[in-house]
């Protein structure tokens, strides 16, 4: 009733705002923005995984002489498949570690400025529960997508006449 009385006050052009409702609307809007940012990060992750698969497929053509050499010294086709999988996972792990380090350093360096100028506190620890789920999904997706070039190399190693 107080808000209604302030809004209808004829002596001044006043507007009554209820902080609880205004903050609830703000957090709802921020939740929508956060969801959009998560969607963008998933799309970036998918694009990078497909880029990794493309890079591995392109590099396999250049590796056929190496594969022939490895096969001639007795390396099994399974070992070649596992080496491609390991390479893809190592690339994903190194990219993830570098990204987390840059994020932590960026948050740590910007904390004083953000808190002083905007009153925002950002944690310098980028490893949250959701981030761990995202990283696990990234590693599983990398391993699955890397199977495409790994199986191609496996088949080439099994049948060297291709």
XYZ file of N, CA, C and O in Angstrom:
648
model
N 0.821 -1.208 0.000
C 0.000 0.000 0.000
C 0.856 1.259 0.000
O 0.456 2.263 -0.565
N 2.025 1.184 0.649
C 2.917 2.340 0.672
C 3.399 2.662 -0.746
O 3.427 3.826 -1.148
N 3.756 1.633 -1.498
C 4.201 1.862 -2.872
C 3.085 2.489 -3.693
O 3.311 3.419 -4.459
N 1.887 2.018 -3.519
C 0.739 2.565 -4.263
C 0.476 4.013 -3.856
O 0.191 4.866 -4.699
N 0.609 4.305 -2.576
C 0.394 5.675 -2.107
C 1.446 6.617 -2.668
O 1.147 7.752 -3.059
N 2.696 6.164 -2.729
C 3.767 6.996 -3.285
C 3.549 7.216 -4.778
O 3.704 8.324 -5.292
N 3.195 6.158 -5.495
C 2.971 6.274 -6.943
C 1.791 7.193 -7.269
O 1.791 7.863 -8.301
N 0.787 7.234 -6.400
C -0.412 8.049 -6.648
C -0.372 9.409 -5.956
O -1.366 10.132 -5.964
N 0.738 9.777 -5.361
C 0.851 11.046 -4.646
C 0.746 12.199 -5.648
O 1.543 12.309 -6.582
N -0.242 13.076 -5.483
C -0.472 14.130 -6.490
C 0.493 15.305 -6.377
O 0.698 16.041 -7.352
N 1.157 15.495 -5.232
C 2.001 16.670 -5.037
C 3.341 16.586 -5.768
O 3.911 17.611 -6.125
N 3.872 15.406 -5.991
C 5.182 15.226 -6.642
C 5.102 14.051 -7.616
O 4.272 13.159 -7.469
N 5.982 14.064 -8.586
C 6.080 12.937 -9.507
C 7.046 11.920 -8.908
O 8.249 11.963 -9.149
N 6.553 11.048 -8.057
C 7.369 10.058 -7.371
C 7.024 8.658 -7.858
O 5.912 8.396 -8.318
N 8.001 7.788 -7.725
C 7.776 6.384 -8.047
C 8.297 5.554 -6.888
O 9.455 5.689 -6.486
N 7.462 4.713 -6.366
C 7.859 3.812 -5.283
C 8.348 2.498 -5.860
O 7.720 1.923 -6.739
N 9.474 2.043 -5.377
C 10.051 0.797 -5.846
C 10.260 -0.101 -4.643
O 10.797 0.324 -3.626
N 9.871 -1.363 -4.804
C 10.103 -2.343 -3.745
C 11.413 -3.053 -4.070
O 11.524 -3.724 -5.098
N 12.419 -2.875 -3.216
C 13.747 -3.431 -3.526
C 13.740 -4.937 -3.733
O 14.442 -5.434 -4.598
N 12.962 -5.647 -2.959
C 12.927 -7.109 -3.093
C 12.451 -7.534 -4.468
O 13.027 -8.425 -5.102
N 11.400 -6.897 -4.967
C 10.866 -7.234 -6.281
C 11.834 -6.811 -7.381
O 12.081 -7.551 -8.333
N 12.423 -5.618 -7.235
C 13.380 -5.133 -8.235
C 14.607 -6.048 -8.297
O 15.094 -6.375 -9.387
N 15.103 -6.484 -7.142
C 16.259 -7.380 -7.132
C 15.907 -8.753 -7.685
O 16.720 -9.369 -8.389
N 14.706 -9.242 -7.398
C 14.286 -10.535 -7.950
C 14.233 -10.475 -9.475
O 14.658 -11.414 -10.160
N 13.718 -9.369 -10.015
C 13.689 -9.209 -11.469
C 15.099 -9.124 -12.041
O 15.381 -9.684 -13.102
N 15.995 -8.430 -11.354
C 17.373 -8.323 -11.807
C 18.052 -9.687 -11.829
O 18.715 -10.044 -12.809
N 17.872 -10.479 -10.769
C 18.506 -11.796 -10.721
C 17.909 -12.723 -11.762
O 18.608 -13.578 -12.321
N 16.626 -12.583 -12.044
C 16.003 -13.390 -13.096
C 16.613 -13.045 -14.456
O 16.912 -13.916 -15.256
N 16.817 -11.753 -14.695
C 17.421 -11.318 -15.948
C 18.871 -11.820 -16.030
O 19.316 -12.267 -17.087
N 19.589 -11.770 -14.920
C 20.973 -12.250 -14.903
C 21.027 -13.764 -15.119
O 21.963 -14.266 -15.754
N 20.034 -14.492 -14.627
C 19.981 -15.936 -14.855
C 19.808 -16.230 -16.338
O 20.410 -17.172 -16.868
N 19.008 -15.425 -17.027
C 18.834 -15.602 -18.471
C 20.133 -15.328 -19.212
O 20.497 -16.059 -20.139
N 20.850 -14.290 -18.812
C 22.138 -13.964 -19.432
C 23.148 -15.077 -19.154
O 23.907 -15.475 -20.040
N 23.147 -15.596 -17.941
C 24.058 -16.684 -17.593
C 23.766 -17.924 -18.434
O 24.681 -18.592 -18.914
N 22.506 -18.229 -18.628
C 22.136 -19.358 -19.482
C 22.600 -19.166 -20.917
O 23.079 -20.110 -21.564
N 22.471 -17.946 -21.411
C 22.943 -17.643 -22.762
C 24.460 -17.803 -22.864
O 24.969 -18.355 -23.846
N 25.185 -17.353 -21.850
C 26.638 -17.508 -21.848
C 27.048 -18.978 -21.778
O 28.035 -19.386 -22.403
N 26.295 -19.779 -21.053
C 26.581 -21.218 -21.012
C 26.355 -21.852 -22.378
O 27.139 -22.703 -22.814
N 25.294 -21.444 -23.054
C 25.031 -21.956 -24.389
C 26.169 -21.588 -25.339
O 26.638 -22.419 -26.115
N 26.638 -20.360 -25.253
C 27.752 -19.924 -26.100
C 29.004 -20.741 -25.787
O 29.728 -21.156 -26.696
N 29.258 -21.013 -24.512
C 30.449 -21.791 -24.158
C 30.340 -23.229 -24.658
O 31.340 -23.808 -25.094
N 29.146 -23.801 -24.640
C 28.962 -25.152 -25.174
C 29.193 -25.151 -26.687
O 29.842 -26.059 -27.226
N 28.702 -24.128 -27.374
C 28.917 -24.044 -28.821
C 30.395 -23.861 -29.154
O 30.898 -24.447 -30.120
N 31.098 -23.071 -28.357
C 32.546 -22.912 -28.566
C 33.256 -24.236 -28.319
O 34.178 -24.616 -29.057
N 32.829 -24.965 -27.288
C 33.426 -26.262 -27.003
C 33.209 -27.217 -28.174
O 34.150 -27.893 -28.610
N 32.006 -27.260 -28.726
C 31.737 -28.141 -29.858
C 32.562 -27.756 -31.079
O 33.111 -28.618 -31.772
N 32.671 -26.463 -31.330
C 33.478 -26.006 -32.469
C 34.942 -26.384 -32.287
O 35.607 -26.807 -33.242
N 35.457 -26.259 -31.074
C 36.862 -26.601 -30.851
C 37.092 -28.103 -30.956
O 38.132 -28.538 -31.472
N 36.141 -28.902 -30.517
C 36.291 -30.354 -30.627
C 36.245 -30.774 -32.094
O 37.028 -31.620 -32.539
N 35.341 -30.177 -32.862
C 35.300 -30.496 -34.289
C 36.570 -30.018 -34.991
O 37.072 -30.682 -35.902
N 37.108 -28.883 -34.576
C 38.387 -28.418 -35.125
C 39.521 -29.374 -34.798
O 40.400 -29.625 -35.633
N 39.501 -29.912 -33.593
C 40.515 -30.892 -33.200
C 40.419 -32.136 -34.067
O 41.438 -32.650 -34.550
N 39.199 -32.618 -34.297
C 39.014 -33.807 -35.135
C 39.480 -33.536 -36.564
O 40.138 -34.375 -37.184
N 39.172 -32.353 -37.068
C 39.609 -31.989 -38.418
C 41.125 -31.930 -38.498
O 41.728 -32.419 -39.462
N 41.747 -31.349 -37.492
C 43.203 -31.263 -37.465
C 43.830 -32.655 -37.412
O 44.805 -32.944 -38.112
N 43.258 -33.540 -36.598
C 43.798 -34.891 -36.508
C 43.612 -35.650 -37.821
O 44.507 -36.380 -38.261
N 42.451 -35.478 -38.457
C 42.221 -36.129 -39.753
C 43.205 -35.630 -40.806
O 43.732 -36.410 -41.600
N 43.460 -34.335 -40.804
C 44.409 -33.778 -41.775
C 45.831 -34.252 -41.484
O 46.606 -34.501 -42.420
N 46.178 -34.391 -40.227
C 47.545 -34.805 -39.901
C 47.769 -36.292 -40.147
O 48.909 -36.724 -40.297
N 46.698 -37.061 -40.216
C 46.858 -38.499 -40.451
C 47.427 -38.751 -41.839
O 48.240 -39.652 -42.036
N 47.019 -37.941 -42.820
C 47.568 -38.094 -44.175
C 49.091 -37.940 -44.166
O 49.789 -38.634 -44.882
N 49.546 -37.008 -43.352
C 50.986 -36.777 -43.267
C 51.684 -37.866 -42.461
O 52.899 -37.999 -42.525
N 50.934 -38.627 -41.700
C 51.523 -39.644 -40.823
C 51.601 -41.029 -41.451
O 52.103 -41.951 -40.807
N 51.093 -41.219 -42.643
C 51.135 -42.559 -43.227
C 52.547 -43.133 -43.321
O 52.737 -44.322 -43.031
N 53.572 -42.340 -43.676
C 54.930 -42.923 -43.635
C 55.347 -43.340 -42.220
O 55.982 -44.390 -42.041
N 54.975 -42.556 -41.224
C 55.284 -42.925 -39.837
C 54.557 -44.203 -39.452
O 55.121 -45.067 -38.771
N 53.297 -44.296 -39.864
C 52.508 -45.483 -39.541
C 53.161 -46.714 -40.158
O 53.282 -47.769 -39.511
N 53.609 -46.593 -41.393
C 54.280 -47.720 -42.048
C 55.551 -48.108 -41.299
O 55.837 -49.294 -41.115
N 56.279 -47.103 -40.852
C 57.500 -47.371 -40.096
C 57.173 -48.052 -38.768
O 57.807 -49.052 -38.399
N 56.180 -47.533 -38.069
C 55.783 -48.134 -36.791
C 55.311 -49.568 -36.981
O 55.638 -50.450 -36.189
N 54.538 -49.792 -38.033
C 54.047 -51.143 -38.288
C 55.200 -52.081 -38.629
O 55.192 -53.249 -38.242
N 56.220 -51.560 -39.343
C 57.346 -52.420 -39.726
C 58.200 -52.802 -38.517
O 58.856 -53.846 -38.532
N 58.212 -51.975 -37.478
C 58.990 -52.343 -36.280
C 58.138 -53.069 -35.244
O 58.611 -53.361 -34.157
N 56.868 -53.333 -35.586
C 56.045 -54.185 -34.732
C 55.029 -53.497 -33.853
O 54.441 -54.143 -32.982
N 54.776 -52.220 -34.075
C 53.747 -51.533 -33.276
C 52.383 -51.997 -33.757
O 52.108 -52.021 -34.959
N 51.514 -52.363 -32.832
C 50.198 -52.884 -33.206
C 49.260 -51.759 -33.636
O 49.470 -50.590 -33.314
N 48.225 -52.153 -34.351
C 47.205 -51.187 -34.777
C 46.490 -50.597 -33.566
O 46.116 -49.419 -33.583
N 46.314 -51.394 -32.535
C 45.662 -50.908 -31.320
C 46.487 -49.807 -30.658
O 45.947 -48.831 -30.151
N 47.810 -49.981 -30.678
C 48.685 -48.968 -30.081
C 48.608 -47.664 -30.866
O 48.641 -46.576 -30.275
N 48.485 -47.761 -32.178
C 48.341 -46.551 -32.992
C 47.017 -45.851 -32.691
O 46.963 -44.628 -32.587
N 45.941 -46.630 -32.540
C 44.639 -46.061 -32.188
C 44.725 -45.352 -30.839
O 44.253 -44.220 -30.689
N 45.353 -46.004 -29.885
C 45.485 -45.400 -28.554
C 46.377 -44.157 -28.576
O 46.154 -43.225 -27.804
N 47.363 -44.125 -29.465
C 48.229 -42.942 -29.533
C 47.468 -41.727 -30.051
O 47.670 -40.612 -29.568
N 46.578 -41.926 -31.011
C 45.751 -40.811 -31.513
C 44.794 -40.348 -30.415
O 44.610 -39.148 -30.204
N 44.192 -41.287 -29.719
C 43.294 -40.932 -28.609
C 44.062 -40.159 -27.530
O 43.578 -39.152 -27.025
N 45.247 -40.652 -27.195
C 46.049 -39.982 -26.158
C 46.457 -38.585 -26.606
O 46.439 -37.641 -25.805
N 46.801 -38.434 -27.868
C 47.175 -37.116 -28.379
C 46.005 -36.137 -28.262
O 46.184 -35.003 -27.804
N 44.823 -36.578 -28.656
C 43.648 -35.699 -28.583
C 43.334 -35.326 -27.139
O 43.057 -34.156 -26.831
N 43.402 -36.282 -26.245
C 43.093 -35.998 -24.840
C 44.159 -35.091 -24.227
O 43.838 -34.179 -23.450
N 45.427 -35.294 -24.595
C 46.479 -34.405 -24.091
C 46.304 -32.976 -24.601
O 46.534 -32.012 -23.862
N 45.886 -32.827 -25.844
C 45.614 -31.488 -26.378
C 44.470 -30.843 -25.594
O 44.544 -29.676 -25.208
N 43.405 -31.616 -25.334
C 42.261 -31.077 -24.587
C 42.649 -30.729 -23.151
O 42.247 -29.690 -22.624
N 43.447 -31.586 -22.524
C 43.868 -31.320 -21.146
C 44.749 -30.074 -21.084
O 44.563 -29.214 -20.215
N 45.695 -29.962 -22.013
C 46.577 -28.787 -21.983
C 45.802 -27.506 -22.261
O 46.030 -26.481 -21.616
N 44.856 -27.551 -23.184
C 44.018 -26.372 -23.437
C 43.163 -26.009 -22.239
O 43.002 -24.828 -21.905
N 42.630 -27.017 -21.568
C 41.806 -26.776 -20.388
C 42.628 -26.177 -19.252
O 42.207 -25.214 -18.613
N 43.816 -26.741 -19.020
C 44.672 -26.227 -17.941
C 45.093 -24.790 -18.238
O 45.057 -23.923 -17.347
N 45.481 -24.521 -19.483
C 45.863 -23.146 -19.841
C 44.684 -22.189 -19.682
O 44.845 -21.080 -19.161
N 43.512 -22.599 -20.128
C 42.321 -21.753 -19.984
C 41.988 -21.474 -18.530
O 41.665 -20.333 -18.161
N 42.073 -22.502 -17.680
C 41.799 -22.304 -16.261
C 42.837 -21.400 -15.612
O 42.503 -20.562 -14.767
N 44.099 -21.559 -16.017
C 45.152 -20.690 -15.462
C 44.937 -19.233 -15.871
O 45.037 -18.327 -15.032
N 44.646 -19.001 -17.142
C 44.399 -17.634 -17.600
C 43.171 -17.034 -16.921
O 43.156 -15.854 -16.565
N 42.143 -17.848 -16.721
C 40.948 -17.367 -16.035
C 41.253 -16.997 -14.589
O 40.815 -15.952 -14.097
N 41.982 -17.858 -13.906
C 42.323 -17.589 -12.504
C 43.192 -16.344 -12.375
O 42.953 -15.496 -11.503
N 44.186 -16.211 -13.254
C 45.064 -15.037 -13.191
C 44.279 -13.767 -13.527
O 44.430 -12.736 -12.859
N 43.427 -13.838 -14.537
C 42.613 -12.677 -14.901
C 41.668 -12.261 -13.780
O 41.527 -11.069 -13.484
N 41.032 -13.240 -13.143
C 40.137 -12.925 -12.025
C 40.925 -12.371 -10.849
O 40.488 -11.420 -10.193
N 42.092 -12.948 -10.582
C 42.909 -12.489 -9.462
C 43.403 -11.055 -9.692
O 43.386 -10.238 -8.777
N 43.808 -10.758 -10.937
C 44.298 -9.410 -11.236
C 43.179 -8.366 -11.252
O 43.406 -7.209 -10.906
N 41.984 -8.769 -11.648
C 40.893 -7.797 -11.749
C 40.076 -7.665 -10.462
O 39.242 -6.765 -10.358
N 40.310 -8.537 -9.481
C 39.542 -8.470 -8.230
C 39.612 -7.101 -7.550
O 38.563 -6.549 -7.203
N 40.788 -6.526 -7.319
C 40.810 -5.234 -6.622
C 40.079 -4.135 -7.385
O 39.338 -3.353 -6.792
N 40.261 -4.086 -8.684
C 39.619 -3.058 -9.496
C 38.101 -3.221 -9.498
O 37.362 -2.246 -9.344
N 37.625 -4.456 -9.667
C 36.182 -4.691 -9.684
C 35.550 -4.398 -8.330
O 34.449 -3.829 -8.260
N 36.212 -4.789 -7.264
C 35.632 -4.535 -5.939
C 35.673 -3.057 -5.587
O 34.741 -2.536 -4.958
N 36.714 -2.354 -6.004
C 36.824 -0.935 -5.687
C 35.849 -0.092 -6.518
O 35.185 0.796 -5.990
N 35.756 -0.374 -7.806
C 34.939 0.457 -8.682
C 33.475 0.035 -8.764
O 32.601 0.874 -8.966
N 33.206 -1.258 -8.651
C 31.840 -1.736 -8.851
C 31.266 -2.498 -7.664
O 30.104 -2.882 -7.682
N 32.087 -2.775 -6.678
C 31.606 -3.521 -5.522
C 31.340 -4.980 -5.838
O 30.555 -5.626 -5.157
N 31.994 -5.506 -6.870
C 31.820 -6.904 -7.255
C 32.987 -7.727 -6.744
O 34.131 -7.300 -6.820
N 32.684 -8.901 -6.254
C 33.734 -9.822 -5.838
C 33.650 -11.056 -6.720
O 32.617 -11.707 -6.786
N 34.738 -11.348 -7.418
C 34.819 -12.520 -8.277
C 35.851 -13.461 -7.686
O 36.980 -13.053 -7.394
N 35.485 -14.715 -7.544
C 36.402 -15.707 -7.001
C 37.495 -16.002 -8.016
O 37.234 -16.151 -9.203
N 38.721 -16.099 -7.544
C 39.843 -16.425 -8.421
C 39.950 -17.929 -8.649
O 40.810 -18.380 -9.388
N 39.095 -18.709 -8.027
C 39.089 -20.161 -8.195
C 38.089 -20.527 -9.298
O 36.891 -20.490 -9.071
N 38.574 -20.897 -10.472
C 37.646 -21.193 -11.564
C 37.033 -22.585 -11.488
O 36.168 -22.911 -12.285
N 37.467 -23.409 -10.544
C 36.961 -24.781 -10.462
C 35.749 -24.863 -9.543
O 35.865 -25.030 -8.345
N 34.589 -24.744 -10.123
C 33.344 -24.924 -9.379
C 32.772 -26.290 -9.759
O 33.302 -26.987 -10.624
N 31.680 -26.651 -9.138
C 31.041 -27.927 -9.451
C 30.581 -27.999 -10.896
O 30.766 -29.005 -11.580
N 29.982 -26.912 -11.377
C 29.534 -26.883 -12.761
C 30.706 -26.936 -13.729
O 30.614 -27.541 -14.790
N 31.807 -26.296 -13.377
C 32.974 -26.301 -14.258
C 33.568 -27.699 -14.344
O 34.027 -28.115 -15.404
N 33.577 -28.435 -13.250
C 34.101 -29.798 -13.279
C 33.239 -30.688 -14.174
O 33.762 -31.530 -14.908
N 31.918 -30.500 -14.133
C 31.024 -31.255 -15.016
C 31.313 -30.900 -16.464
O 31.385 -31.772 -17.343
N 31.513 -29.617 -16.731
C 31.819 -29.139 -18.079
C 33.142 -29.732 -18.572
O 33.249 -30.172 -19.719
N 34.150 -29.778 -17.710
C 35.460 -30.329 -18.084
C 35.352 -31.825 -18.355
O 35.929 -32.337 -19.326
N 34.613 -32.541 -17.525
C 34.424 -33.981 -17.755
C 33.693 -34.228 -19.079
O 34.072 -35.127 -19.840
N 32.668 -33.427 -19.355
C 31.952 -33.551 -20.626
C 32.881 -33.260 -21.797
O 32.820 -33.924 -22.837
N 33.762 -32.280 -21.632
C 34.726 -31.944 -22.675
C 35.662 -33.109 -22.946
O 35.918 -33.458 -24.108
N 36.164 -33.749 -21.899
C 37.099 -34.861 -22.080
C 36.404 -36.068 -22.732
O 36.971 -36.727 -23.609
N 35.178 -36.338 -22.324
C 34.437 -37.457 -22.918
C 34.144 -37.166 -24.387
O 34.332 -38.030 -25.256
N 33.708 -35.944 -24.678
C 33.425 -35.575 -26.072
C 34.690 -35.614 -26.915
O 34.667 -36.056 -28.075
N 35.810 -35.185 -26.353
C 37.079 -35.237 -27.080
C 37.452 -36.674 -27.401
O 37.855 -36.983 -28.531
N 37.324 -37.555 -26.427
C 37.671 -38.963 -26.652
C 36.759 -39.581 -27.720
O 37.230 -40.339 -28.575
N 35.481 -39.244 -27.686
C 34.556 -39.796 -28.674
C 34.821 -39.266 -30.076
O 34.823 -40.021 -31.050
N 35.053 -37.968 -30.191
C 35.293 -37.380 -31.508
C 36.649 -37.813 -32.053
O 36.808 -37.996 -33.263
N 37.625 -38.014 -31.190
C 38.953 -38.447 -31.638
C 38.931 -39.887 -32.146
O 39.877 -40.316 -32.813
N 37.856 -40.617 -31.861
C 37.747 -41.973 -32.395
C 37.655 -41.969 -33.918
O 38.089 -42.928 -34.563
N 37.119 -40.916 -34.503
C 36.972 -40.857 -35.967
C 38.341 -40.939 -36.643
O 38.571 -41.856 -37.447
N 39.276 -40.018 -36.346
C 40.587 -40.160 -36.982
C 41.367 -41.376 -36.479
O 42.142 -41.966 -37.235
N 41.154 -41.775 -35.232
C 41.877 -42.923 -34.695
C 41.454 -44.206 -35.406
O 42.306 -45.046 -35.743
N 40.164 -44.350 -35.674
C 39.687 -45.541 -36.385
C 40.172 -45.519 -37.829
O 40.529 -46.558 -38.395
N 40.219 -44.348 -38.435
C 40.741 -44.247 -39.798
C 42.202 -44.684 -39.846
O 42.612 -45.432 -40.737
N 42.997 -44.253 -38.875
C 44.394 -44.659 -38.813
C 44.507 -46.145 -38.498
O 45.360 -46.837 -39.059
N 43.645 -46.654 -37.641
C 43.630 -48.068 -37.287
C 43.376 -48.924 -38.522
O 44.061 -49.904 -38.768
N 42.385 -48.518 -39.305
C 42.070 -49.269 -40.532
C 43.222 -49.181 -41.538
O 43.508 -50.170 -42.216
N 43.841 -48.015 -41.634
C 44.969 -47.868 -42.553
C 46.141 -48.743 -42.090
O 46.872 -49.287 -42.919
N 46.317 -48.857 -40.792
C 47.415 -49.671 -40.272
C 47.123 -51.161 -40.443
O 48.031 -51.962 -40.650
N 45.848 -51.536 -40.344
C 45.452 -52.924 -40.518
C 45.600 -53.362 -41.977
O 45.962 -54.477 -42.268
N 45.265 -52.427 -42.890
C 45.320 -52.712 -44.310
C 46.209 -51.681 -44.980
O 45.727 -50.661 -45.440
N 47.496 -51.908 -45.051
C 48.418 -50.883 -45.558
C 48.267 -50.597 -47.045
O 48.842 -49.646 -47.548
N 47.472 -51.349 -47.776
C 47.298 -51.101 -49.207
C 46.321 -49.982 -49.504
O 46.192 -49.559 -50.628
N 45.607 -49.479 -48.514
C 44.622 -48.399 -48.726
C 45.280 -47.120 -49.025
O 46.168 -46.608 -48.573
